[in-house]
GROMACS .gro file of C-alpha atoms in nm:
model
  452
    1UNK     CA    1   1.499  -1.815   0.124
    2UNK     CA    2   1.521  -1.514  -0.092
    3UNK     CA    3   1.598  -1.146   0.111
    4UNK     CA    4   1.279  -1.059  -0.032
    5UNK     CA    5   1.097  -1.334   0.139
    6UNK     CA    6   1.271  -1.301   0.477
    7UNK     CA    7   1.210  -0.949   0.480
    8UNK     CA    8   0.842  -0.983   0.410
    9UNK     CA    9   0.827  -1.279   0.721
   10UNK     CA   10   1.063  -1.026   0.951
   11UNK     CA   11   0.792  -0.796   0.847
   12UNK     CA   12   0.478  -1.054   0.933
   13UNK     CA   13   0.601  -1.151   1.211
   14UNK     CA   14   0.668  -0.826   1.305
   15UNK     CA   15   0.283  -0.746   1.308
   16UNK     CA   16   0.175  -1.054   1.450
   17UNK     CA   17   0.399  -0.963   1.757
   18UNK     CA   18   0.259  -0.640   1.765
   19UNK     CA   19  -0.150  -0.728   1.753
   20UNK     CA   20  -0.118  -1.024   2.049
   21UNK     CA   21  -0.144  -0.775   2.242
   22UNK     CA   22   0.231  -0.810   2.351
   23UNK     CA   23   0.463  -0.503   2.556
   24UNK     CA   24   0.648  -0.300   2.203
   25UNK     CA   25   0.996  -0.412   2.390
   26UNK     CA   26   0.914  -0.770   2.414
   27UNK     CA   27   0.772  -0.812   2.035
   28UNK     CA   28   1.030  -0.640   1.859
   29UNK     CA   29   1.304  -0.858   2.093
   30UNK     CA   30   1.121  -1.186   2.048
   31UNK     CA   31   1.107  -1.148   1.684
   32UNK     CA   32   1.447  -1.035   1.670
   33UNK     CA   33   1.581  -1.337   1.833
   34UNK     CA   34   1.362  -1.565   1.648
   35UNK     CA   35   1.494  -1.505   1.326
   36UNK     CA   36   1.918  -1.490   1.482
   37UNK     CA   37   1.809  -1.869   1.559
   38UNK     CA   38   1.680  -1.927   1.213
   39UNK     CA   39   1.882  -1.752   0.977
   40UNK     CA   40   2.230  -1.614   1.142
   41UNK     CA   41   2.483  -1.838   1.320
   42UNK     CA   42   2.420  -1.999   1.638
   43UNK     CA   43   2.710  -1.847   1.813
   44UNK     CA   44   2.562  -1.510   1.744
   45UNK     CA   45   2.244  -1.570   2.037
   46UNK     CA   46   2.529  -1.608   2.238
   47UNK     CA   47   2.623  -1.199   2.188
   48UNK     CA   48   2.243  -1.108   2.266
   49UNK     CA   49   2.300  -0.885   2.556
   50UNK     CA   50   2.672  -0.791   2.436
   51UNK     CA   51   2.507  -0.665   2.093
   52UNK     CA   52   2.215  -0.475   2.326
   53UNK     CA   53   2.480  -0.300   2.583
   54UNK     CA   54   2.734  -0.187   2.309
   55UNK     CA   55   2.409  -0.047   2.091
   56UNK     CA   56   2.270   0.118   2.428
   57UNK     CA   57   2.642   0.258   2.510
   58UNK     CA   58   2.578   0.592   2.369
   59UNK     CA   59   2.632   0.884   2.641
   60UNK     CA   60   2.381   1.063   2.482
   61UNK     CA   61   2.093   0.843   2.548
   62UNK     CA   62   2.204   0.920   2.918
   63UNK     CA   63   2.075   1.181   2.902
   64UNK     CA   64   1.680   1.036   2.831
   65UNK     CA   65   1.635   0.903   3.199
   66UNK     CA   66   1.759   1.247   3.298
   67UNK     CA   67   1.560   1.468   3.100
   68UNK     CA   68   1.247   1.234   3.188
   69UNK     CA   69   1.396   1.327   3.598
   70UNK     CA   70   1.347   1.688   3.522
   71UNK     CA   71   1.012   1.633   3.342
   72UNK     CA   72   0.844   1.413   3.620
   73UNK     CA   73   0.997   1.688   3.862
   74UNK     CA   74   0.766   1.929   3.732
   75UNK     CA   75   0.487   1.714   3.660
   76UNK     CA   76   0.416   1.579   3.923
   77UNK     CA   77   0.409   1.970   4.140
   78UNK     CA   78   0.205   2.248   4.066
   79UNK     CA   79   0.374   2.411   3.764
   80UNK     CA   80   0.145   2.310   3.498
   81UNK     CA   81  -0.155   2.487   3.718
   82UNK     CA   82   0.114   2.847   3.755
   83UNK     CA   83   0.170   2.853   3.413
   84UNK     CA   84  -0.170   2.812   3.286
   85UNK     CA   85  -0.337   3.031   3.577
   86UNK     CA   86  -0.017   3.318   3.505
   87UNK     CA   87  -0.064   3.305   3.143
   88UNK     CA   88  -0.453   3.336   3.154
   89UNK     CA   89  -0.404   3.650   3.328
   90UNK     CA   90  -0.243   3.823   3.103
   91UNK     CA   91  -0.412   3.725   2.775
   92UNK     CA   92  -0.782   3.723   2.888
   93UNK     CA   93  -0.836   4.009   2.679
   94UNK     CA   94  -0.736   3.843   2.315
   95UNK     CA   95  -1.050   3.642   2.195
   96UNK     CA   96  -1.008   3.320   2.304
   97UNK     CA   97  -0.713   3.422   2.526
   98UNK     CA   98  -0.814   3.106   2.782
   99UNK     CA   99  -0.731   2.888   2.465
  100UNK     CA  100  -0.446   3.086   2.384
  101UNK     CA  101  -0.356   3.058   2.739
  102UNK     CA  102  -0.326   2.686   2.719
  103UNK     CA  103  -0.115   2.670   2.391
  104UNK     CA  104   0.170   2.893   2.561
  105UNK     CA  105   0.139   2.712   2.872
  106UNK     CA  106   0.140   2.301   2.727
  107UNK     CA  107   0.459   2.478   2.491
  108UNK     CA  108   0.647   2.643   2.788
  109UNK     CA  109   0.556   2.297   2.997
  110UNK     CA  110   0.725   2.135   2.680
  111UNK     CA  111   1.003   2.259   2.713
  112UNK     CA  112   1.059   2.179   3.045
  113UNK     CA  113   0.961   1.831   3.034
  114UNK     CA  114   1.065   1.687   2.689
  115UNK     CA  115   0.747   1.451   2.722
  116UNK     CA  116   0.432   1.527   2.529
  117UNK     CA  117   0.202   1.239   2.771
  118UNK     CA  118   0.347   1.471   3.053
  119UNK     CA  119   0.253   1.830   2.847
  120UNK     CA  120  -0.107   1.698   2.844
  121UNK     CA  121  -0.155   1.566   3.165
  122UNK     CA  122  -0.032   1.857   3.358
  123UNK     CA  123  -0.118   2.138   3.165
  124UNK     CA  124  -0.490   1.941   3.045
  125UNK     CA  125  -0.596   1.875   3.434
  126UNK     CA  126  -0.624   2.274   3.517
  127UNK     CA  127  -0.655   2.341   3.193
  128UNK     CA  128  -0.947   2.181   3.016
  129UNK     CA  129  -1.204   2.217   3.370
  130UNK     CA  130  -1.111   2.595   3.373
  131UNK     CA  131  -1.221   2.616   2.988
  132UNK     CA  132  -1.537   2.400   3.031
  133UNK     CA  133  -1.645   2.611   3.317
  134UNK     CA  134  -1.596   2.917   3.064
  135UNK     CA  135  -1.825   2.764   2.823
  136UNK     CA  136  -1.567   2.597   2.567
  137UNK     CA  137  -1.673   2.326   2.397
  138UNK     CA  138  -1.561   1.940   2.521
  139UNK     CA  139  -1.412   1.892   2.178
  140UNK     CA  140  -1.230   2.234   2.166
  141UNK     CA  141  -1.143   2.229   2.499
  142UNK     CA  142  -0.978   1.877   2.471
  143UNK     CA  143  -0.788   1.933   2.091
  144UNK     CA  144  -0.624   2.226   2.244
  145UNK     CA  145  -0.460   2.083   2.498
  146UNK     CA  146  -0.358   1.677   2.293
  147UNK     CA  147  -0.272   1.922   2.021
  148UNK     CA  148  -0.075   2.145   2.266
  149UNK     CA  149   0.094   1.829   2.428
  150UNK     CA  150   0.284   1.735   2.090
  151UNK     CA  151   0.498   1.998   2.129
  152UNK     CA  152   0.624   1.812   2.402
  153UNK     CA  153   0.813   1.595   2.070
  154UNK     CA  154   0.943   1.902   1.925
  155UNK     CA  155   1.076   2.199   2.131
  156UNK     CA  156   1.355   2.064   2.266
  157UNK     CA  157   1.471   1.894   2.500
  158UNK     CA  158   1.271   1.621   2.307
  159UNK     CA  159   1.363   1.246   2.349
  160UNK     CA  160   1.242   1.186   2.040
  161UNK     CA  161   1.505   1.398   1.901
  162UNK     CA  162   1.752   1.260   2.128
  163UNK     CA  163   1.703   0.920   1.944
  164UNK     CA  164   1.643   1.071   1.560
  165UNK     CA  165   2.015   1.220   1.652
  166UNK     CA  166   2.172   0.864   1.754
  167UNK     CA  167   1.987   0.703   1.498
  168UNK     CA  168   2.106   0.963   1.209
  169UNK     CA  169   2.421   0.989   1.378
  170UNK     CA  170   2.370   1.373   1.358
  171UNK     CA  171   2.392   1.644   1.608
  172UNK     CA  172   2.137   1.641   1.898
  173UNK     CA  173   2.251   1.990   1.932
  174UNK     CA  174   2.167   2.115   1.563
  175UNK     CA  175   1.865   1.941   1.565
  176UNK     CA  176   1.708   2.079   1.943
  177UNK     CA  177   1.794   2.401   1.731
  178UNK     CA  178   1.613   2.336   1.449
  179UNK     CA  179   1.270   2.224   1.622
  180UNK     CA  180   1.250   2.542   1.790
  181UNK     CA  181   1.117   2.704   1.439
  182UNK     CA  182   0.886   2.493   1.355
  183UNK     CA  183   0.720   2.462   1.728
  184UNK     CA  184   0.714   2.862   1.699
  185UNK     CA  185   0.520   2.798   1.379
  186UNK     CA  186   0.277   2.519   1.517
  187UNK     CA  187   0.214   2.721   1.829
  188UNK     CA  188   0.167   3.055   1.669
  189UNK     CA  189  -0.105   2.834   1.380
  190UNK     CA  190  -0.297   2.679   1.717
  191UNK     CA  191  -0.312   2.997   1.884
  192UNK     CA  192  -0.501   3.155   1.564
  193UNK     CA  193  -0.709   2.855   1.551
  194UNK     CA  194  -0.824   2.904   1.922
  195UNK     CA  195  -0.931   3.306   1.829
  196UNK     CA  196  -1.102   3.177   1.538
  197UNK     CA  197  -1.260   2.900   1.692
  198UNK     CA  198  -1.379   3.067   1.950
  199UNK     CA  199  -1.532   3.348   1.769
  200UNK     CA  200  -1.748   3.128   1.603
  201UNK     CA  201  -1.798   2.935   1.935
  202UNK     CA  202  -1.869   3.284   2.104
  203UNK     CA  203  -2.131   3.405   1.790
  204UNK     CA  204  -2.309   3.083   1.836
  205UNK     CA  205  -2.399   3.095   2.187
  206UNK     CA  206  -2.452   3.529   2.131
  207UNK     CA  207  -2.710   3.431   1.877
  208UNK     CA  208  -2.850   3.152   2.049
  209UNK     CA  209  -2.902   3.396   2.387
  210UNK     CA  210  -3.052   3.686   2.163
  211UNK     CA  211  -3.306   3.406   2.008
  212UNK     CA  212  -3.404   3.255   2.324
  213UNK     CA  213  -3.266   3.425   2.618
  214UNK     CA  214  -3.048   3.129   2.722
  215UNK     CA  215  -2.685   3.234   2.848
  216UNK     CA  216  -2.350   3.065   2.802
  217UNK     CA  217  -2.031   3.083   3.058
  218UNK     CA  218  -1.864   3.154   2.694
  219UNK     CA  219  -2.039   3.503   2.723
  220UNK     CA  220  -1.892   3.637   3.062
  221UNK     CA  221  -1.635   3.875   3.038
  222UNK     CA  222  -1.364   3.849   3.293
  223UNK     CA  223  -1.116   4.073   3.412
  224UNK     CA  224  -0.817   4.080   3.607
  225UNK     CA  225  -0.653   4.354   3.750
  226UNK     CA  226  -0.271   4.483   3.679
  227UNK     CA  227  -0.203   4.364   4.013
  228UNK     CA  228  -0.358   4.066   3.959
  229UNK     CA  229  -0.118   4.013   3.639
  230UNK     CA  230   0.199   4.082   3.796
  231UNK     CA  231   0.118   3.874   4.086
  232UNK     CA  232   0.087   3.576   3.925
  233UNK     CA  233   0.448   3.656   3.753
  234UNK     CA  234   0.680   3.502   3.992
  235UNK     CA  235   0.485   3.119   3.952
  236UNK     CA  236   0.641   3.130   3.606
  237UNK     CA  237   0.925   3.308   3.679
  238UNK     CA  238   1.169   3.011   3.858
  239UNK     CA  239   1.072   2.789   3.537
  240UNK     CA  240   1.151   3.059   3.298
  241UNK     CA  241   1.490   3.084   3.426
  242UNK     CA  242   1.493   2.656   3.473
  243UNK     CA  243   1.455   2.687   3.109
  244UNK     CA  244   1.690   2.945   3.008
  245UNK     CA  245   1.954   2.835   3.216
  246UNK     CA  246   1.971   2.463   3.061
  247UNK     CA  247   1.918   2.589   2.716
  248UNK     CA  248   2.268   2.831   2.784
  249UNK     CA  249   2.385   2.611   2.924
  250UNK     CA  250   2.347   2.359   2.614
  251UNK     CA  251   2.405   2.582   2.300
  252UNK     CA  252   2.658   2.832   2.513
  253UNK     CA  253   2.948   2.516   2.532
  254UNK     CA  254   2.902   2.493   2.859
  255UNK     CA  255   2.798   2.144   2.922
  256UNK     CA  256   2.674   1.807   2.684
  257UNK     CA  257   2.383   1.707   2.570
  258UNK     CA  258   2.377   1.445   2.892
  259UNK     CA  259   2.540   1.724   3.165
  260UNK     CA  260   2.266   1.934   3.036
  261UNK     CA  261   1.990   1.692   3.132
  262UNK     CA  262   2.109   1.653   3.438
  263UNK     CA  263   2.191   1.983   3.543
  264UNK     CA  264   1.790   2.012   3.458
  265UNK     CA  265   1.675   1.734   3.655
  266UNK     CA  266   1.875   1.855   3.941
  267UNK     CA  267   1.766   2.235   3.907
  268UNK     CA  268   1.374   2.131   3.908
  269UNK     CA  269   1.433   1.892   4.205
  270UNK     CA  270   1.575   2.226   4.339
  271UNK     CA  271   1.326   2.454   4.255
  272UNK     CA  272   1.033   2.250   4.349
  273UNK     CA  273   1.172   2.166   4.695
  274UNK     CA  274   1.216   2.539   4.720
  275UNK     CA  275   0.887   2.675   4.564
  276UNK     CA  276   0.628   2.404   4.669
  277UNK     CA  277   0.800   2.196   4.946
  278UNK     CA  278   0.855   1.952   4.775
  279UNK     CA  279   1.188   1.730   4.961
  280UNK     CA  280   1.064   1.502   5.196
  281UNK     CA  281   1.107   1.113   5.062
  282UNK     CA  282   0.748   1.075   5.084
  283UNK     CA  283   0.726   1.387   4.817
  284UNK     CA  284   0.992   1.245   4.620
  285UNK     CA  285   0.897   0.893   4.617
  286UNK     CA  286   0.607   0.963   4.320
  287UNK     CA  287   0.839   1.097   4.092
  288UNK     CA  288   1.129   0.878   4.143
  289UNK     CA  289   0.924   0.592   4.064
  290UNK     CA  290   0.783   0.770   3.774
  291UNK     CA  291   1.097   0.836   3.647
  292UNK     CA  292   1.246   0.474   3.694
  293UNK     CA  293   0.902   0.286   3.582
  294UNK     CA  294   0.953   0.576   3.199
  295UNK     CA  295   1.315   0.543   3.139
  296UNK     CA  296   1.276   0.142   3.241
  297UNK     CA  297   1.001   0.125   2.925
  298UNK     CA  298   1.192   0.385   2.722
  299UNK     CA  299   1.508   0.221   2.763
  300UNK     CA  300   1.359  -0.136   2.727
  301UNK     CA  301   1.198  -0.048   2.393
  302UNK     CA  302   1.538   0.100   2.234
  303UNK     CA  303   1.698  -0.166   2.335
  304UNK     CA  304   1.512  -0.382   2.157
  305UNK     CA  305   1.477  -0.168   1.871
  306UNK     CA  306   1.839  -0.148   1.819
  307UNK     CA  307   1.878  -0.568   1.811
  308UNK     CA  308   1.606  -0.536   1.556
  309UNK     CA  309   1.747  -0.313   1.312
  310UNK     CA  310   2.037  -0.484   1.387
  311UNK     CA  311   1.932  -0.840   1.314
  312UNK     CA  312   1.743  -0.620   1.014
  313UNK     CA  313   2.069  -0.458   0.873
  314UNK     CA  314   2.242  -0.788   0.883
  315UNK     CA  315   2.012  -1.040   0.689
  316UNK     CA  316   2.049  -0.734   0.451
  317UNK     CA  317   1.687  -0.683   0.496
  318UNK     CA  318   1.706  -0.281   0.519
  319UNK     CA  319   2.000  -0.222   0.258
  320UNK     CA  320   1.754  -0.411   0.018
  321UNK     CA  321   1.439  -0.227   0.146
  322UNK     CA  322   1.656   0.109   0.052
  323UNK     CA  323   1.791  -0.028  -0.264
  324UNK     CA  324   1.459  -0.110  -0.366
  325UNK     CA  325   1.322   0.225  -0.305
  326UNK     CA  326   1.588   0.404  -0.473
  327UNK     CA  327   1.515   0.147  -0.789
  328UNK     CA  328   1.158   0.281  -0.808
  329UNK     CA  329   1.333   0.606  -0.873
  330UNK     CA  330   1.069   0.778  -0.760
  331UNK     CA  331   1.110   1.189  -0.829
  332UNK     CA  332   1.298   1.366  -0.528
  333UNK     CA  333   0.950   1.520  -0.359
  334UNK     CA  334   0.767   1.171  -0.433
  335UNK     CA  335   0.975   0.955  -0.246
  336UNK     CA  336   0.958   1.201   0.079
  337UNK     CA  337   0.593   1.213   0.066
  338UNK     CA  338   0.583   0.811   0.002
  339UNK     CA  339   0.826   0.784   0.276
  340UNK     CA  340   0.620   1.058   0.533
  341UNK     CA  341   0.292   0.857   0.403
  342UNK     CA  342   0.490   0.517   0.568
  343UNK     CA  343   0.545   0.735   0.872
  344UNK     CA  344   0.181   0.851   0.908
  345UNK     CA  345   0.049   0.455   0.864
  346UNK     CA  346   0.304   0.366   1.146
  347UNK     CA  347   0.162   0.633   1.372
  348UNK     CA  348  -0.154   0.440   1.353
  349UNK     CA  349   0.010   0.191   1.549
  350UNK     CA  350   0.366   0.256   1.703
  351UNK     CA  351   0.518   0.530   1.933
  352UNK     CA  352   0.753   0.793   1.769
  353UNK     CA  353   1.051   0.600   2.019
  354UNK     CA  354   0.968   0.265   1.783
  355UNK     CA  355   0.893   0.466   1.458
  356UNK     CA  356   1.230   0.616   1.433
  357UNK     CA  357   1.431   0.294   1.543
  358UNK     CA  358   1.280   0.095   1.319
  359UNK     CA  359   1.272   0.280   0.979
  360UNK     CA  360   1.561   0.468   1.003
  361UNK     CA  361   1.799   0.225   0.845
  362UNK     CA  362   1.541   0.160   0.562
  363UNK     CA  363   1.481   0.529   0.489
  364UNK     CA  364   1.801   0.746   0.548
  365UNK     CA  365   2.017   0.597   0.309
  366UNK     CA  366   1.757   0.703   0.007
  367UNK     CA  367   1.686   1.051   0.143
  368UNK     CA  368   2.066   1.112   0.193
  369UNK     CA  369   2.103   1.022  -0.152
  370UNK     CA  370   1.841   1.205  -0.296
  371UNK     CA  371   1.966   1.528  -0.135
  372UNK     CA  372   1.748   1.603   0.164
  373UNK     CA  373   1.935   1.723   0.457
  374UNK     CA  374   1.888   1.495   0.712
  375UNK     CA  375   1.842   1.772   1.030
  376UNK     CA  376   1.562   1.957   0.827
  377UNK     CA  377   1.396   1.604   0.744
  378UNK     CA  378   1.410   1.483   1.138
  379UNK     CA  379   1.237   1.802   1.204
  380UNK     CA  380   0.964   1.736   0.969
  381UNK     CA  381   0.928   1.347   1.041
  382UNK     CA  382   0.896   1.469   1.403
  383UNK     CA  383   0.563   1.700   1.308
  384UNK     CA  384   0.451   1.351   1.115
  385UNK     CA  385   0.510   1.163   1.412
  386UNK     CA  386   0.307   1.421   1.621
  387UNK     CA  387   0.018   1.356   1.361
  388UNK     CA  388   0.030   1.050   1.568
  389UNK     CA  389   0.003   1.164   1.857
  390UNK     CA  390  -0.322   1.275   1.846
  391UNK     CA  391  -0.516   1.068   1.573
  392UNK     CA  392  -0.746   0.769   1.614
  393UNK     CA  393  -0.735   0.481   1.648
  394UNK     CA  394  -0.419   0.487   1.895
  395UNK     CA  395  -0.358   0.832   1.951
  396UNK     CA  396  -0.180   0.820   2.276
  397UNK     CA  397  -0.286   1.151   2.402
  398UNK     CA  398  -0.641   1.079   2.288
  399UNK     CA  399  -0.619   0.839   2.591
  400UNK     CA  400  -0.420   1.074   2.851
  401UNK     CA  401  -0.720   1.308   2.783
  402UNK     CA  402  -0.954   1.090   2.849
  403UNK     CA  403  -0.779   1.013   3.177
  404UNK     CA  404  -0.792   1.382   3.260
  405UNK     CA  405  -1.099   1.479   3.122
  406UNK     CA  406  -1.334   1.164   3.164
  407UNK     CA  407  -1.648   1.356   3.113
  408UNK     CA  408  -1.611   1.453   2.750
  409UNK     CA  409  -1.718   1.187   2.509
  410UNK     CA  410  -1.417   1.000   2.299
  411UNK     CA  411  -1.586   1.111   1.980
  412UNK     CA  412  -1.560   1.497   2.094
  413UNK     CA  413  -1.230   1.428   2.176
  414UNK     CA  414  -1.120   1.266   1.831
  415UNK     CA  415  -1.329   1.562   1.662
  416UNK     CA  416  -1.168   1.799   1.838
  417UNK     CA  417  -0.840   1.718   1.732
  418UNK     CA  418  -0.813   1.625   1.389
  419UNK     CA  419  -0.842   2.052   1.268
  420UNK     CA  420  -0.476   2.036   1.476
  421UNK     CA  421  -0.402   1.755   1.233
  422UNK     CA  422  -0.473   1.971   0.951
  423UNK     CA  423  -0.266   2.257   1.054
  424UNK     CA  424  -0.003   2.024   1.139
  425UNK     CA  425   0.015   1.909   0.773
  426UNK     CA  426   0.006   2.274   0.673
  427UNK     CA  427   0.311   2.328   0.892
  428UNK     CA  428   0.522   2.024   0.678
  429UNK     CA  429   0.371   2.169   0.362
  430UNK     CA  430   0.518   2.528   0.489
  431UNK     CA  431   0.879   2.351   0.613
  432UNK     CA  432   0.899   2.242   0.255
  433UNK     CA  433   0.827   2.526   0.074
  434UNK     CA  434   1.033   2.737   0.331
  435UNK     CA  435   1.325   2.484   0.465
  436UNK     CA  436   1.477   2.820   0.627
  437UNK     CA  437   1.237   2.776   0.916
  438UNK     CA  438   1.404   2.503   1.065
  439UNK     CA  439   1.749   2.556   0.921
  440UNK     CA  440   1.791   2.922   1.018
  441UNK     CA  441   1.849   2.913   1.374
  442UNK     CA  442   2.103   2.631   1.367
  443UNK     CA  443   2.326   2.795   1.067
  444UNK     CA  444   2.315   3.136   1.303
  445UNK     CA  445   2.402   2.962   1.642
  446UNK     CA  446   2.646   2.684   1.522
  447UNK     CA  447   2.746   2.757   1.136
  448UNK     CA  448   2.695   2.568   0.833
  449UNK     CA  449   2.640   2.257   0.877
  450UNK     CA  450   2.914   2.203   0.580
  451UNK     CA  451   3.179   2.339   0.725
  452UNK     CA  452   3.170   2.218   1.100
   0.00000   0.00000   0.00000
């Protein structure tokens, strides 16, 4: 059989794996092996597992189970509920300051956590009741806080990044740097969505009351006092520093990627033992077993990933998917938006994790050749991916809302999001017009990229 017709049946099969209904992991392994049995030597099943461990030998994807350690530390305590009741406090006055509240708070939670399922759990449970009972809309309310949890991808630490790094063979380093300009830019675009929404929110129910008499929560004005304000400082306070001290720690020289994540993981255990009590085994025992039943799936699923781009690569099935799009010869900005419009079909279907290990042999090669730099483009694939995130028909934090917020119907929840989708496409649009926004911060901290 042709590499044309073995690539569409890798492909096929591929699919059919994926709509039985069978675990990511287990398809993309099961298909794998299928076609080493058909197509490569025998002897080769016989390096499964040796293939898989010296993939999966990378001492920076240590560092995944660790920063998912550190993220189920704070999950699972009360520092999504300090954050969000802290930063209400203090911007209660800006229109739509509960809103705003909530974008700070799910980008702060972030990154802490590295996990946007995390972001939107923790931050959405005290966030999205508190906004409900202030009159907010279901949908607003709930595209706040799934668009909010994204930014869980992108402010680093992000595992996603972790993994766009080993797959591009590029520095996880450079590119935690280069997120953190772009998830300025999406949360500074949410937070003026939230005034303006809410303005228009807020005239609705004014007019509506001086038609009819009939009040809205949305119309109270609260207050808090300075006291009030600086009390609720030191709840934010320990995870400020948490923060600040991994992220010196990380771009100051001081430690790896992977001594970096778990220095974190072992400063939240700290801090929440300290702050909320949390140290007894029966406290500990929910997010240990968090952690292990994540970084088992996580792990499980780039595992697999990496025997199937590695059974891809060698039935030539991604040098010919490359070759072929550099054949079209498609004009520089064309093939990026064919290849981000691949990435956005994907996300209809697959997790960033299985994204990025999948097509990343198929679509660096063309983009390295056309010019792009790689760091800006993981950046931007990442907002893509995010996209994903929160659109139907799998959105996976579609779902975690729905977990948190039951209540609110699934089609106020979809609604509610898809403006953030908009904006998210405004912030690509903006990263290519303006490539400085990502590329900036890195040049400043660690040079050139050229000359390190």
């Amino acid at each position: 059989m042709t590499v044309l017709g073995i690539g569409i049946s890798y492909g096929l099969a591929t699919l059919a794996a994926m709509f039985s209904g069978m675990p990511i992991a287990f398809a993309l392994g099961a298909v794998a092996l299928v076609f080493m049995a058909i197509y490569m030597p025998h002897a080769s099943l016989d390096t499964v597992t040796q293939n898989v461990y010296e993939e999966m030998a990378s001492i920076t994807l240590l560092s995944i189970p660790l920063f998912i350690l550190k993220g189920a530390a704070i999950g699972k305590s009360r520092a999504g509920q300090d954050l969000y009741s802290a930063l209400h406090a203090w911007l209660h006055r800006v229109p739509g300051g509960l809103g705003v509240a909530n974008v700070f708070a799910c980008a702060l939670f972030a990154a802490m956590a590295g996990s946007s399922p995390a972001t939107c759990s923790a931050i959405g449970s005290a966030g999205i009741p508190e906004m409900r009972k202030r009159g907010y809309s279901g949908g607003f309310a709930a595209g706040i806080i799934a668009a909010g949890g994204t930014l869980g991808i992108l402010l680093p630490p992000s595992i996603t990044m972790i993994l766009f790094a080993v797959a591009a063979e590029k520095s996880l380093g450079r590119l935690f740097l280069a997120g953190i300009g772009p998830g300025l830019l999406l949360v500074t675009l949410f937070g003026i969505y939230a005034v303006v929404r809410f303005r228009k929110e807020y005239a609705t129910a004014k007019a509506a009351y001086e038609a009819t008499g009939q009040t809205s929560a949305i119309l109270t004005d609260e207050k808090f006092t300075m006291a009030q304000r600086f009390g609720a400082l030191p709840r934010v306070l320990p995870f400020v520093i948490l923060l600040t001290g991994v992220m010196i720690a990380l771009y100051g020289g001081y430690a790896t990627p992977s001594e970096t994540a778990g220095l974190g993981g072992l400063l939240a255990l700290l801090l929440i033992a300290l702050i909320y009590g949390v140290w007894k085994p029966s406290d500990l025992s929910p997010i240990m077993t968090s952690t292990i039943r994540e970084s088992t799936m996580l792990m499980m699923i780039i595992g697999m990933s990496l025997l199937y781009s590695y059974v891809m690569s060698y039935l030539h099935i991604s040098q010919s998917a490359a070759e072929a799009i550099v054949a079209m010869q498609l004009p520089r900005w064309g093939l990026l938006a064919a290849i981000l419009a691949l990435v956005v079909v994907l996300g209809f279907f697959l997790p960033p994790v299985s994204i990025i290990l999948m097509t990343a042999p198929i679509i660096l090669p063309p983009l390295r050749a056309a010019g792009f730099d790689i760091i800006w483009f993981g950046v931007v694939m990442t907002i893509v991916m995010e996209m994903g995130l929160i659109h139907p028909p799998v959105g996976l934090n579609i779902f975690v809302i729905r977990n948190v917020a039951p209540d609110i119907p699934l089609s106020e929840v979809i609604w509610g999001t898809l403006p953030f989708v908009l904006l998210m496409m405004l912030a690509v649009l903006l990263l290519c017009l303006i490539p400085g926004i990502s590329t900036w911060l890195p040049d400043l901290v660690m040079g050139p990229e050229s000359i390190r």
